[in-house]
XYZ file of C-alpha atoms in Angstrom:
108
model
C -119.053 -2.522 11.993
C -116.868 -0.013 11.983
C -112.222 -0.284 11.923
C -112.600 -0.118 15.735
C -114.184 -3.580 16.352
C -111.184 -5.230 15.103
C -107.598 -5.328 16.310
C -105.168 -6.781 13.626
C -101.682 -8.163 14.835
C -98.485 -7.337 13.320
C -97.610 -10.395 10.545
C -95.186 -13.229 11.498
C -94.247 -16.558 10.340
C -92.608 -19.524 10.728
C -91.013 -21.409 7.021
C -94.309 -22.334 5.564
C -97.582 -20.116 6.300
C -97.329 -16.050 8.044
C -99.786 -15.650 10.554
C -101.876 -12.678 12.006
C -104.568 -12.650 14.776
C -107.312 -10.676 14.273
C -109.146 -9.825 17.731
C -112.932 -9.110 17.086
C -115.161 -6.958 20.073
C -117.079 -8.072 21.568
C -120.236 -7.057 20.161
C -119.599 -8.960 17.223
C -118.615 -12.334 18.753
C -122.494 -13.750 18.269
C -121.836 -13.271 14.886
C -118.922 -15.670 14.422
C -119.270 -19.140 14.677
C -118.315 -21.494 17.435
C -118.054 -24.632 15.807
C -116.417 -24.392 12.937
C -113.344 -22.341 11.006
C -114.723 -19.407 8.523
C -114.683 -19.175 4.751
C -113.139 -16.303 3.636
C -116.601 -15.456 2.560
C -117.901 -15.578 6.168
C -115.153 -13.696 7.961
C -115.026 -11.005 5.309
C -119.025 -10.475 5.726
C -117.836 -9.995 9.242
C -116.194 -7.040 7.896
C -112.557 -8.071 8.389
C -110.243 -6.673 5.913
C -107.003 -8.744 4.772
C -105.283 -9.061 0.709
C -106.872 -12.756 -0.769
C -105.223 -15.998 0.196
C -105.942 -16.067 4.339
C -107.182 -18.972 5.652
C -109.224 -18.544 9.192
C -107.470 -22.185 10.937
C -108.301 -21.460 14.998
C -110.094 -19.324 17.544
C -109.084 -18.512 20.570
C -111.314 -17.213 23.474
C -109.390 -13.597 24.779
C -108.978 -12.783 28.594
C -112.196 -12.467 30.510
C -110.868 -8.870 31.205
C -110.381 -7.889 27.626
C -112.738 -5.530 25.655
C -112.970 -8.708 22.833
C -114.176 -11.649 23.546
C -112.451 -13.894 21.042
C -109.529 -14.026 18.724
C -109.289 -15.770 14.929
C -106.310 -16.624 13.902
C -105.226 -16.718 10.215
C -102.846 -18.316 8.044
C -101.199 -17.351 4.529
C -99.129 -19.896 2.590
C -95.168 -18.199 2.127
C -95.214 -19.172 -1.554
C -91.930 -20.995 -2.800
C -89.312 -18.892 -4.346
C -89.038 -17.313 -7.868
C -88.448 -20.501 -9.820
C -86.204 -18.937 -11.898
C -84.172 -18.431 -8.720
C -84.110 -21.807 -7.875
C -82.941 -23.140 -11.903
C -79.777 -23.061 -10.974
C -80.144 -25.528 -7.925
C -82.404 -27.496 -9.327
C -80.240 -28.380 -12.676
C -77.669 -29.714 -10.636
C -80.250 -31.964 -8.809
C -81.262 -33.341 -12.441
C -84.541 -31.647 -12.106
C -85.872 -28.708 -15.135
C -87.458 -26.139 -14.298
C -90.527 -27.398 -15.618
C -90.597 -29.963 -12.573
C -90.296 -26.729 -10.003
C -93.290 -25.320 -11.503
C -95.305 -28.442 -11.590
C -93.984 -29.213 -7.974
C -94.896 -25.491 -7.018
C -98.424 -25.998 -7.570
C -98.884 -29.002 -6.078
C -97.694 -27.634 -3.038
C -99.849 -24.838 -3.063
């Protein structure tokens, strides 16, 4: 496996997750499964490289002409903001701060 058998896209994202598609050659396609998502355990013994968090949530087969075969695409929760931003907004709601952070990591 070498930094040549993967392409990774630039980052984007909508208001909850960023994305990224990672497009693997073709020569390593047996190696990733076909009927079901990766762990990050699994797609990092695959050899692709990406900070903690990323969730593998769909494949997508690549052009018939294309040197890969098949492209994974991952998902990263946007985490909320500071919550000590958000004290402000959320004392006028009636809420503490203590709510935001218990809300924060149920969302999460």
């Amino acid at each position: 496996m070498s930094e040549e058998d993967y392409y990774y896209s630039e980052k984007y994202e909508d208001d909850k997750y960023e994305y990224r598609h990672v497009i693997i050659a073709k020569d390593l396609v047996k190696d990733v499964p076909k009927d079901k998502l990766m762990t990050e355990r699994e797609w990092r013994a695959l050899g692709i490289r990406q900070s903690k968090g990323w969730e593998h949530y769909m494949v997508h087969p690549a052009e018939r002409h294309a040197r890969s075969l098949i492209v994974t695409i991952f998902k990263l929760r946007i985490p909320l903001q500071n919550p000590r931003e958000l004290n402000f907004a959320f004392e006028i709601c009636g809420l503490s701060i203590n709510c935001l952070i218990i809300l924060q990591h149920r969302l999460i």
